[in-house]
Short mmCIF file of C-alpha atoms in Angstrom, two decimals:
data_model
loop_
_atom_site.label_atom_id
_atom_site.label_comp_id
_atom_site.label_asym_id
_atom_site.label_seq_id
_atom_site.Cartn_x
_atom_site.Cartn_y
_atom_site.Cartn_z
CA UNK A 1 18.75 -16.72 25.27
CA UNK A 2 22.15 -17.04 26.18
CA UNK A 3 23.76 -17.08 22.61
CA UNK A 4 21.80 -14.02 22.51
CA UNK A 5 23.26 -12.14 25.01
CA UNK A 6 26.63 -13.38 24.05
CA UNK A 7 26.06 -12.05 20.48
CA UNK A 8 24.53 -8.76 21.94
CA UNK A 9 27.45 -8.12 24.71
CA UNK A 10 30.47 -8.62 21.52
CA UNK A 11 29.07 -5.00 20.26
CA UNK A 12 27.11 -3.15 23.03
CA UNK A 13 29.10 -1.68 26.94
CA UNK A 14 27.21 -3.57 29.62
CA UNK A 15 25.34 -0.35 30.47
CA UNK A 16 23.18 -1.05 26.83
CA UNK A 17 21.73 -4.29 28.08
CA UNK A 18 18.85 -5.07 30.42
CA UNK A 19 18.38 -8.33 31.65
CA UNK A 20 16.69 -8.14 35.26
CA UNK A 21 12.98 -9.07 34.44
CA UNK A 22 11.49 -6.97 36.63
CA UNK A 23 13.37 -4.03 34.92
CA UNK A 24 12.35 -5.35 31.48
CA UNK A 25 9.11 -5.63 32.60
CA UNK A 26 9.00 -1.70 32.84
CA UNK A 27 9.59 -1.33 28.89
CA UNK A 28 6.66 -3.90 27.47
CA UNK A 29 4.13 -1.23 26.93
CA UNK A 30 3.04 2.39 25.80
CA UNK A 31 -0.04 3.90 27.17
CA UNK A 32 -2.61 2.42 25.49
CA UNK A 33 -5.38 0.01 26.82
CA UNK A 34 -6.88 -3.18 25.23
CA UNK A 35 -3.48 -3.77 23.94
CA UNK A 36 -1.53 -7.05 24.48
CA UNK A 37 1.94 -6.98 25.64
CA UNK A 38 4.20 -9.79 26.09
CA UNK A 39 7.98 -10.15 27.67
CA UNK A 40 11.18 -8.69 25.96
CA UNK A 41 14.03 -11.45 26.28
CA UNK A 42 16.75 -8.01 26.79
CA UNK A 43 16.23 -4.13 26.44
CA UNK A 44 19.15 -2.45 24.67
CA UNK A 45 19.99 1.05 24.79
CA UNK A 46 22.15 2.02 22.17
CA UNK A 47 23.74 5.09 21.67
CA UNK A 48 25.08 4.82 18.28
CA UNK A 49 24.50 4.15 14.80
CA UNK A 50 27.17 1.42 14.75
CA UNK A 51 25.54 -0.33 18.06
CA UNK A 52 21.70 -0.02 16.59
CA UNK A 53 23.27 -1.64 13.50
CA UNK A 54 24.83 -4.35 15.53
CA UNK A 55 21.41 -5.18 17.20
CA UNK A 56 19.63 -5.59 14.17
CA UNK A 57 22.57 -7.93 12.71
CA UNK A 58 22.36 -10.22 15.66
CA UNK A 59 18.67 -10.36 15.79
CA UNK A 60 18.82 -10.81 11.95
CA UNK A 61 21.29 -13.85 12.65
CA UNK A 62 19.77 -15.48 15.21
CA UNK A 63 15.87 -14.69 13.89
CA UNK A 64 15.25 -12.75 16.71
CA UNK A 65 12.23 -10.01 16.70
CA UNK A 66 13.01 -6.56 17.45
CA UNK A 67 10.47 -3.83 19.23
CA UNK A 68 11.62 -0.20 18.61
CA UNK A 69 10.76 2.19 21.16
CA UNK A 70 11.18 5.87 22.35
CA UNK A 71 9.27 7.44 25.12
CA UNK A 72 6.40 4.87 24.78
CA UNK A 73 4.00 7.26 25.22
CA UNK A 74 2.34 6.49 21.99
CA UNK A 75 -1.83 5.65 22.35
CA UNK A 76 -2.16 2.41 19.98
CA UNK A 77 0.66 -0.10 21.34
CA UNK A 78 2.99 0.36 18.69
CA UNK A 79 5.56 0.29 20.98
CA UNK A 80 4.69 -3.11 22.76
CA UNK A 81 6.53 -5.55 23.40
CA UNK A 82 6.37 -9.36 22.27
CA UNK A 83 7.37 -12.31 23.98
CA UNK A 84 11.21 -13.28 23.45
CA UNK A 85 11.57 -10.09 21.99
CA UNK A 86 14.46 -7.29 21.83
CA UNK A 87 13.23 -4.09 22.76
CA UNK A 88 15.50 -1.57 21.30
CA UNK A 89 15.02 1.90 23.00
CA UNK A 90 16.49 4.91 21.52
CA UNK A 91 16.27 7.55 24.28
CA UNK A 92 19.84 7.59 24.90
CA UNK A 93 20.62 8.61 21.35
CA UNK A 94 19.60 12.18 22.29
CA UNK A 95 21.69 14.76 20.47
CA UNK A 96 21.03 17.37 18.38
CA UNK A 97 23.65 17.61 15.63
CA UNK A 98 22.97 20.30 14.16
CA UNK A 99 21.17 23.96 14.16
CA UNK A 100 20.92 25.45 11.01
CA UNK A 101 19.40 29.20 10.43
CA UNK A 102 20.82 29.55 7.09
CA UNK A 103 19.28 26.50 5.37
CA UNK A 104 16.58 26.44 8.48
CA UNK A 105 16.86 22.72 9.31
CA UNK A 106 17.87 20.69 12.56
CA UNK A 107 19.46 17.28 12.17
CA UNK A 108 18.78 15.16 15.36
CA UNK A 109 19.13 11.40 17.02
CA UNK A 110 15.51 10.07 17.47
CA UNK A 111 15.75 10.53 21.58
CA UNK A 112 15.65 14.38 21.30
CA UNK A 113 12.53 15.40 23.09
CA UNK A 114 10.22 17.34 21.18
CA UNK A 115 10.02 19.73 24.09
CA UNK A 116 13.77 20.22 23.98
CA UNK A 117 14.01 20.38 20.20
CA UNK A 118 11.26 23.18 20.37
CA UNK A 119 13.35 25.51 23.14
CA UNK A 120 16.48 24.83 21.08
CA UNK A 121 15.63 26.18 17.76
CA UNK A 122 13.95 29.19 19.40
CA UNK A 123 17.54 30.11 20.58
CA UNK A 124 17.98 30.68 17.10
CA UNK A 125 15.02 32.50 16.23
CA UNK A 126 13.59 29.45 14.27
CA UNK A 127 10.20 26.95 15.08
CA UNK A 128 9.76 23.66 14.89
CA UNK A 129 5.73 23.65 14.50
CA UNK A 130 5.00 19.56 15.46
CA UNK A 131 4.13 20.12 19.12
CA UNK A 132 1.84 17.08 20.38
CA UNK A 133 0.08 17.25 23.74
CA UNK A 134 2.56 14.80 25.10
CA UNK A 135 5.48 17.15 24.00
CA UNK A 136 7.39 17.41 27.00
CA UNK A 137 8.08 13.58 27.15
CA UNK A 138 7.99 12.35 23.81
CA UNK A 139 10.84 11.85 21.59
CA UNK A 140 11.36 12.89 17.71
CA UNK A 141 11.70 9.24 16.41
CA UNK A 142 8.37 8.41 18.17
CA UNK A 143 6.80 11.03 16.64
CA UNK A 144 8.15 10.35 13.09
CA UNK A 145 7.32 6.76 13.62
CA UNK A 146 3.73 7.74 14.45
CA UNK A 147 3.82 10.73 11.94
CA UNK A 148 2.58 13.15 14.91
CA UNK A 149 0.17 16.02 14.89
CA UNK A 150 -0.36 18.83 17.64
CA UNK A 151 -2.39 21.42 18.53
CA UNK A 152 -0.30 23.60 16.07
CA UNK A 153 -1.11 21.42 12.94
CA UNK A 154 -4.34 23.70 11.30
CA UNK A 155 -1.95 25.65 9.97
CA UNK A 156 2.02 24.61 10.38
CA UNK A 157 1.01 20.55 9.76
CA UNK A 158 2.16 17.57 11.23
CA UNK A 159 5.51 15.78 12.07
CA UNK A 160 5.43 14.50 7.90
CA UNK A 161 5.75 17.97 6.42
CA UNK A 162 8.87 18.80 9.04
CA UNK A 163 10.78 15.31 7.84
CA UNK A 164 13.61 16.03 4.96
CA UNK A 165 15.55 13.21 5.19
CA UNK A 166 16.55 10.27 7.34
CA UNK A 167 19.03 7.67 8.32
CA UNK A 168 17.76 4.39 8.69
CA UNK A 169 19.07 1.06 10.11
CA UNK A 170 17.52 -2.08 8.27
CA UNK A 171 16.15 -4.98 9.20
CA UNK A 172 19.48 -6.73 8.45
CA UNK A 173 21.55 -3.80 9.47
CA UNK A 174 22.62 -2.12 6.66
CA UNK A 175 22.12 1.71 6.63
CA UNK A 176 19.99 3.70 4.48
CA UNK A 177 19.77 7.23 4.01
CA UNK A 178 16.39 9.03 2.26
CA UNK A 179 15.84 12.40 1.38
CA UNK A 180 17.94 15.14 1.16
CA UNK A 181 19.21 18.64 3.78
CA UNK A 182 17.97 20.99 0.33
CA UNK A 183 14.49 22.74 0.20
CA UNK A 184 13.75 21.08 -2.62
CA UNK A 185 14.60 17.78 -4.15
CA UNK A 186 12.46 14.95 -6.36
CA UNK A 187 15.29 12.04 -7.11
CA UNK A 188 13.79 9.35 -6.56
CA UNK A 189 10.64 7.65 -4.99
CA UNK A 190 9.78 9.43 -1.21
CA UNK A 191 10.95 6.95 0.74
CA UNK A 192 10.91 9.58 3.66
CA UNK A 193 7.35 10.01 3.51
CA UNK A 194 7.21 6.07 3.37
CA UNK A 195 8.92 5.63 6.86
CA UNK A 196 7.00 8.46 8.64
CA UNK A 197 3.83 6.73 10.14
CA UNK A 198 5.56 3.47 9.67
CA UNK A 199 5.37 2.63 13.28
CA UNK A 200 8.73 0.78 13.42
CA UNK A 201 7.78 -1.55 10.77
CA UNK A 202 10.39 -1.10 8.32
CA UNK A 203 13.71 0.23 9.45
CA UNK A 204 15.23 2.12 12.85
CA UNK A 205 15.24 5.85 12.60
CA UNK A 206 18.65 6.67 13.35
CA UNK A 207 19.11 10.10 12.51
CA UNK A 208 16.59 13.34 11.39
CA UNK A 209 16.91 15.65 9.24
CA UNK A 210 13.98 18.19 10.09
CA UNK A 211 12.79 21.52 8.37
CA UNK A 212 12.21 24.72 10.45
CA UNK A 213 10.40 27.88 10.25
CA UNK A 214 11.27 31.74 11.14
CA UNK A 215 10.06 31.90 14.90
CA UNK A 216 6.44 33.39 14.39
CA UNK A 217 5.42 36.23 16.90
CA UNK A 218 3.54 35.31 20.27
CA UNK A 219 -0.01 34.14 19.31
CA UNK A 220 -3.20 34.98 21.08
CA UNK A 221 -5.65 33.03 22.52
CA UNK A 222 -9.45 33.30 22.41
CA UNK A 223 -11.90 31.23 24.13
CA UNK A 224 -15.20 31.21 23.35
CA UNK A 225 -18.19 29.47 25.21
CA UNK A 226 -21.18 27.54 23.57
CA UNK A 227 -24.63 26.25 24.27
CA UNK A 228 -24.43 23.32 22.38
CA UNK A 229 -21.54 21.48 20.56
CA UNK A 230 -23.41 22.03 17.23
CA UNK A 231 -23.18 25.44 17.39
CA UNK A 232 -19.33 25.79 18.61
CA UNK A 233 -18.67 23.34 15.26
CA UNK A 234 -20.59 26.11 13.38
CA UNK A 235 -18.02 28.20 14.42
CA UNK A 236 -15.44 26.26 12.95
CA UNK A 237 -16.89 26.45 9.85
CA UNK A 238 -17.36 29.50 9.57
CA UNK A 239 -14.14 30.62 10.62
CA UNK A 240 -12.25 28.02 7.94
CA UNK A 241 -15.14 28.56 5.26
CA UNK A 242 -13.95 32.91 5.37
CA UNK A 243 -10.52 32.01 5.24
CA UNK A 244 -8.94 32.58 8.19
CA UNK A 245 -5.68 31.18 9.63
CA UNK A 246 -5.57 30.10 12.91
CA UNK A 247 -2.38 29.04 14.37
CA UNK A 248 -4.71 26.94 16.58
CA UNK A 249 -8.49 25.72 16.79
CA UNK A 250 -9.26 23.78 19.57
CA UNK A 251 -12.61 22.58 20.96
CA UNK A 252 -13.42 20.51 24.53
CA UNK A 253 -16.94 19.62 25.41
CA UNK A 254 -18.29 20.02 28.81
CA UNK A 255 -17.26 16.99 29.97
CA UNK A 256 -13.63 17.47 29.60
CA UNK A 257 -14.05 20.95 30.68
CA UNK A 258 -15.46 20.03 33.96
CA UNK A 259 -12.73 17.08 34.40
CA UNK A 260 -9.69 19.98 33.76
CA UNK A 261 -11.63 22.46 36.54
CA UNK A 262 -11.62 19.44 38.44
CA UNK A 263 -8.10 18.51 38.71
CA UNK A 264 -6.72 22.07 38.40
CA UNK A 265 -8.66 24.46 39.52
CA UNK A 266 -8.41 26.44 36.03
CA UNK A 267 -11.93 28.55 36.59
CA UNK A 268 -13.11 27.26 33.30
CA UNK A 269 -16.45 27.98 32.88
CA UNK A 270 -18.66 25.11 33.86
CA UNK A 271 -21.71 25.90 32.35
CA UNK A 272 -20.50 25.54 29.10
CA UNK A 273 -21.46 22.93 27.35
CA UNK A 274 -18.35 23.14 24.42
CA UNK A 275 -15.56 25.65 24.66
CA UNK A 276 -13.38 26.79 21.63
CA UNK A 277 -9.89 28.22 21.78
CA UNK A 278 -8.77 30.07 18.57
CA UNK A 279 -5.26 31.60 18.44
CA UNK A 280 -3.03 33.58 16.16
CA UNK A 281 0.63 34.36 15.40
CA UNK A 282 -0.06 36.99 13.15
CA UNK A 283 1.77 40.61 13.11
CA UNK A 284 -1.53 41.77 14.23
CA UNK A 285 -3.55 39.18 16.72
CA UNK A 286 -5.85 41.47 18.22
CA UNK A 287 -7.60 42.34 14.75
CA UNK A 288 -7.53 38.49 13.56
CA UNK A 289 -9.20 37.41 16.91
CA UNK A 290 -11.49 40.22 16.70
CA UNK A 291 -12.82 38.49 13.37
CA UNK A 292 -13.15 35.06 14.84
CA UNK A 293 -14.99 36.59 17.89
CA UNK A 294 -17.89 37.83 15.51
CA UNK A 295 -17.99 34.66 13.76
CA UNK A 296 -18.53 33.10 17.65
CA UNK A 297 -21.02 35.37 18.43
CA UNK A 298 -22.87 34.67 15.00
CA UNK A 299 -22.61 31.06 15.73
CA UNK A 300 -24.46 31.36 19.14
CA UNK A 301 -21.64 31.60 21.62
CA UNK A 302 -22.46 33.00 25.04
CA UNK A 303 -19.48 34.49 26.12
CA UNK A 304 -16.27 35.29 24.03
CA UNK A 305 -13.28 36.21 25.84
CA UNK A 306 -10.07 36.94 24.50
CA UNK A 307 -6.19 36.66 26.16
CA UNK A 308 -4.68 40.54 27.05
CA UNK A 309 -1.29 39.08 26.78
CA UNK A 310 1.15 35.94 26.19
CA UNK A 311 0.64 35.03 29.87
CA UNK A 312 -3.19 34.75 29.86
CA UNK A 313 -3.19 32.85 26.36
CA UNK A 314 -0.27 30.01 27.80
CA UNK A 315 -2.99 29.18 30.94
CA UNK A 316 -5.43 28.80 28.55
CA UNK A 317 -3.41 26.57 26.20
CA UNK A 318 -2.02 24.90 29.46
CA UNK A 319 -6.15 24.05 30.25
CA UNK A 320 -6.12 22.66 26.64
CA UNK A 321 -3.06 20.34 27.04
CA UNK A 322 -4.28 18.75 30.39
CA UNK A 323 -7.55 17.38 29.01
CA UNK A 324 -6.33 13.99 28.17
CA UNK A 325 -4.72 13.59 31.81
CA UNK A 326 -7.57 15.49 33.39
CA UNK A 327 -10.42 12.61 31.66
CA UNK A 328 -7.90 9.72 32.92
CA UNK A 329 -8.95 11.16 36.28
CA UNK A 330 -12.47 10.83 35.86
CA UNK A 331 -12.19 6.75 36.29
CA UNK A 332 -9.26 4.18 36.99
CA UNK A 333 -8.41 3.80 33.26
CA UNK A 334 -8.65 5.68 29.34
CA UNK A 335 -9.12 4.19 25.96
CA UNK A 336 -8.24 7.59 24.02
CA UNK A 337 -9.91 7.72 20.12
CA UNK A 338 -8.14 9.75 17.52
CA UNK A 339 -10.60 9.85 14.67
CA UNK A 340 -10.27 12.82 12.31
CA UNK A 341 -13.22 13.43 10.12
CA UNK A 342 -13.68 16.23 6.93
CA UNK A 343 -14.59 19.75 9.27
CA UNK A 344 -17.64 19.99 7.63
CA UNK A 345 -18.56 16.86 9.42
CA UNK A 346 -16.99 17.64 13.11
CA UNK A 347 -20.79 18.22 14.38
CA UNK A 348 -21.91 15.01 13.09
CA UNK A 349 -19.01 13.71 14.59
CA UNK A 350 -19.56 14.95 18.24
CA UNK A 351 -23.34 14.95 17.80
CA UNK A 352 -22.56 11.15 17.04
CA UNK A 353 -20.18 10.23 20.04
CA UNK A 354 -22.29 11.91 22.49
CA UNK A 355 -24.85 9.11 21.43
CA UNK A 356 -22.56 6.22 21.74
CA UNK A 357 -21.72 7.69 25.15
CA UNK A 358 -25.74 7.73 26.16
CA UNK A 359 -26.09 3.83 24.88
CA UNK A 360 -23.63 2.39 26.48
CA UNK A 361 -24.22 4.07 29.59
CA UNK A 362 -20.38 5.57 29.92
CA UNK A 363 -18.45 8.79 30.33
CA UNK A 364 -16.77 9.93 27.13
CA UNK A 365 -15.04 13.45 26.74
CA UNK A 366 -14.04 14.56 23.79
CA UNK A 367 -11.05 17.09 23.14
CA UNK A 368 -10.36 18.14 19.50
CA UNK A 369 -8.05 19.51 17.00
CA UNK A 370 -11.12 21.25 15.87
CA UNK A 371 -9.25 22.99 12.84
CA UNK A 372 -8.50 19.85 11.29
CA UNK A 373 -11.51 17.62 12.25
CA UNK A 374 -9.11 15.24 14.45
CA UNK A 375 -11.05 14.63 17.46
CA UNK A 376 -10.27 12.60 20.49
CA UNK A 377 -13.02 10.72 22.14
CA UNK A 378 -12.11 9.48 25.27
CA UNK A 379 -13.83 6.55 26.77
CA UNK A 380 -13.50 6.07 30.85
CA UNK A 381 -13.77 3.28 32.12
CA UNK A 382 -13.11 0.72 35.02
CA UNK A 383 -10.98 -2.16 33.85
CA UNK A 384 -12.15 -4.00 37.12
CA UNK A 385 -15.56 -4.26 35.57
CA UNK A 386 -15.71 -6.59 33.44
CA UNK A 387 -19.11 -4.89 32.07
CA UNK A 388 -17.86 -1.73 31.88
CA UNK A 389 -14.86 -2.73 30.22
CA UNK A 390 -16.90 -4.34 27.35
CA UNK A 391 -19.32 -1.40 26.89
CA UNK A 392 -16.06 0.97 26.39
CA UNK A 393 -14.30 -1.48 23.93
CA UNK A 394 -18.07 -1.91 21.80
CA UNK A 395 -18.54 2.18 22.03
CA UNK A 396 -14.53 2.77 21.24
CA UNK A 397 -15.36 0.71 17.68
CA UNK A 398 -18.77 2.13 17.35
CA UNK A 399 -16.64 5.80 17.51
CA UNK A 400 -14.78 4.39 14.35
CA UNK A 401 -16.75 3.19 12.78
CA UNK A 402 -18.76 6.43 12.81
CA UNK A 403 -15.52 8.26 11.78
CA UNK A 404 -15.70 5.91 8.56
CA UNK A 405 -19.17 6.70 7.88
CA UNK A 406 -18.15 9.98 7.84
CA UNK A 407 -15.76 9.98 5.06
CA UNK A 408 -13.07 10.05 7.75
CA UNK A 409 -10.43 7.67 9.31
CA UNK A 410 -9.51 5.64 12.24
CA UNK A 411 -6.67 7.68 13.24
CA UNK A 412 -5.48 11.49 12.63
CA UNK A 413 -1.97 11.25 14.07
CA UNK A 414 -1.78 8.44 17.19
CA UNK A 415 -1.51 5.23 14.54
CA UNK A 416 -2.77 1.68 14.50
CA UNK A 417 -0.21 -0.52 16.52
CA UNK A 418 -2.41 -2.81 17.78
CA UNK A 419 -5.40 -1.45 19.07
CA UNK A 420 -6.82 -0.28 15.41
CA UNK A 421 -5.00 -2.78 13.27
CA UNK A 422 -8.68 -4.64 12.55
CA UNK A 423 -9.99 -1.62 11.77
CA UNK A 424 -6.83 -1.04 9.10
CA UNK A 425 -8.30 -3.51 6.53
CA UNK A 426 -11.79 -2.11 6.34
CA UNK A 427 -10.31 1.45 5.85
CA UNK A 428 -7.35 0.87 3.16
CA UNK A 429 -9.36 -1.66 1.23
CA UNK A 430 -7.59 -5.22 0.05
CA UNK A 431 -5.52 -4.02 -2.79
CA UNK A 432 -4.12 -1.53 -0.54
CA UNK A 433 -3.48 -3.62 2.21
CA UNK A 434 -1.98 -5.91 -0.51
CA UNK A 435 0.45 -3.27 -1.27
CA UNK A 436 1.26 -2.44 2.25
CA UNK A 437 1.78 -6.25 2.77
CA UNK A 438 4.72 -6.18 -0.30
CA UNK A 439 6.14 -3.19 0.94
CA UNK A 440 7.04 -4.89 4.36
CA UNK A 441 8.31 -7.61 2.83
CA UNK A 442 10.76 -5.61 1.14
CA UNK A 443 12.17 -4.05 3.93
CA UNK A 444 11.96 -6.84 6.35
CA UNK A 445 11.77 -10.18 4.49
CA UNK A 446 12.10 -12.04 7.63
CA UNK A 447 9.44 -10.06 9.26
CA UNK A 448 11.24 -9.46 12.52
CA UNK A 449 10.90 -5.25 12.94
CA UNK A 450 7.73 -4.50 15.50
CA UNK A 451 5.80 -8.33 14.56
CA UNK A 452 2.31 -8.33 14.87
CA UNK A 453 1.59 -3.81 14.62
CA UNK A 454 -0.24 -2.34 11.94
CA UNK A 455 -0.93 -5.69 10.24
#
């Protein structure tokens, strides 16, 4: 420990280091449950390439192992800590470099907030689509190193299809740049792509370079109420299967409805047993909603109601954003699902859950990117009973293992860390997790970057 800190305090101002335990204590997790979390040795905040770089060589020398985090408000533990660890936090490296309207891209540290990012490109009438319900908190290198969706992502994608090129700090410090700033560019294998989802596995993010789009106009909302969750997922089908273009599709089922009424007082309709929110961007909302409203009604929904203006679609959106923090309110603690499935399979999906929830004799609401068939089951649960706490872990697997059985996966855009990492194997197959394996090994022979996540 102490030749540690001695190696550490040659290259880093005092201000970088955390020693106090009770301090360091504060960094060993994200938000996810069921996930082990031992105790960093020292937290280091760097604020510069040359100090991430210096990290990494020490904890290289000394064979150290090395935790990269951001806001650590990731869902999987990626962002854990293990014993005797360094955690290296990169919310200090904050700045945006660079706003470019001409060539429409942003370079940025990985400790820009996604929030910020957002409000700073609209200054110059450009959009930066990646917008995940935690946006106001977390931070652009957690959502590359997660590869991050959003309620945006039906039809703008996720964090991946925003990432041009990066700078990366090795496991042994060296510094690595991918990609490219052009619109287009094939030299080489897409090493990008490789480190977006990586979880902190193979390098430190450093630096971003990150494609925008012309700021669309102010979207729309519609919400539309259902009978049954089988019928709003007919809905969805319908609307995809004609062609249309939502800027967003989002479904909750009663159960998160009731829990956002509940904390907020949002007059959501509690009768409804699923509720859909469709918007669009388009030069002409009104007639595109219009569309989707007929395809509601056709579908079975009771009541279709769409915004009258920007203000009226935001508190809906606002409803749709507080689910996740409205179900954590329902008991003392969350294990939050994030199994994305083929749309034509979303009923199955929810159809399926709602069982689980009825076996094991639990509350489970489920909030979805409905446009993309990522939904998020939410188990609730009191950690203080030990009964209860089994019966959510059993009906959190049975959830993916549904997911699998319906041509889908154990994770749309949250990652596997080390609450999903069993589940890993049985989706990628051994030759794939072979590969995976020899990958990591290339980047980090020594295996010290985020030990014991994904694999």
């Amino acid at each position: 420990m102490d030749d540690l800190l001695e190696l550490l305090r040659a290259g880093l101002p005092a201000e970088a280091l955390i020693t106090d335990p009770d301090i360091t204590a504060s960094y060993a997790n994200d938000m996810a449950s069921f996930c082990e979390a031992g105790a960093p040795a020292v937290v280091t905040l760097p604020r510069t390439v040359e100090q991430v770089q210096h990290i990494m060589r020490t904890a290289t020398a000394l064979r150290v192992p090395v935790v990269p985090q951001g806001a650590r408000t990731g869902l999987s533990g990626a962002a854990n800590a293990s014993d005797g660890c360094i955690v290296l936090s990169l919310v200090k490296m904050d700045r945006i470099l660079e706003i470019s309207p001409v060539d429409r891209i942003a370079v940025v540290e990985p400790g820009v907030i996604n929030a910020v990012l957002s409000r700073a490109v609209n200054e110059h009438g450009l959009y930066y689509p990646p917008d995940p319900s935690s946006w106001e908190m977390c931070t652009i290198g957690g959502n590359i190193g997660t590869a991050s969706g959003g309620l945006c992502c039906v039809k703008y994608g996720v964090t991946a299809e925003y990432v041009l090129g990066l700078d990366v700090v090795l496991a042994d410090g060296r510094l690595l740049t991918t990609g490219r700033r052009t619109a287009k560019g094939v030299a080489g294998y897409d090493l990008t792509r490789l480190f977006v989802g990586s979880e902190g596995s193979l390098g430190i993010v450093v630096k971003a370079v990150l494609a925008l789009k012309p700021q669309p106009p102010r979207q729309l909302v519609l919400a539309a109420e259902f009978p049954s969750a089988a019928s709003a997922c007919d809905a969805i089908c319908r609307i995809m299967e004609r062609g249309h273009t939502p800027s967003l599709l989002e479904l909750m089922d009663r159960t998160t409805v009731r829990a956002v009424n509940t904390m907020a007082n949002m007059g959501l309709p509690d009768s409804t047993e699923a509720l859909l929110l469709a918007a669009f961007d388009t030069p002409d909302p009104t007639a595109d909603l219009a569309a989707v409203a007929a395809l509601c009604t056709a579908a079975g929904a009771t009541e279709v109601v769409p915004a009258e203006d920007a203000a009226e679609s935001e508190m809906l959106l606002q409803a749709r954003r507080m689910s996740l923090t409205a179900l954590e309110t329902v008991k003392p603690a969350t294990m939050i699902d994030d199994v994305c499935v083929p749309r034509s399979q979303l009923g199955a999906m929810l159809e399926g859950t709602a069982a689980v929830a009825r076996k094991y004799d639990l509350t489970i609401g489920v909030c979805a990117h409905a446009g993309d068939g990522n939904t998020h089951p939410v188990v609730c649960f009191d950690p203080a009973d030990a009964d209860e706490s089994r019966r959510a872990r059993e009906s959190f697997d049975e959830i993916m293992a549904l997911g699998l059985e319906l041509g889908g996966t154990i994770t749309g855009e949250h990652g596997v860390g080390v609450l999903k990492k069993e589940w890993l194997a049985r989706e990628l197959g051994e030759v794939s997790v072979e590969l995976h394996r020899g990958i990591k090994q290339a980047f980090d022979p020594l295996g010290l970057l985020n030990p014991g996540k994904v694999f």
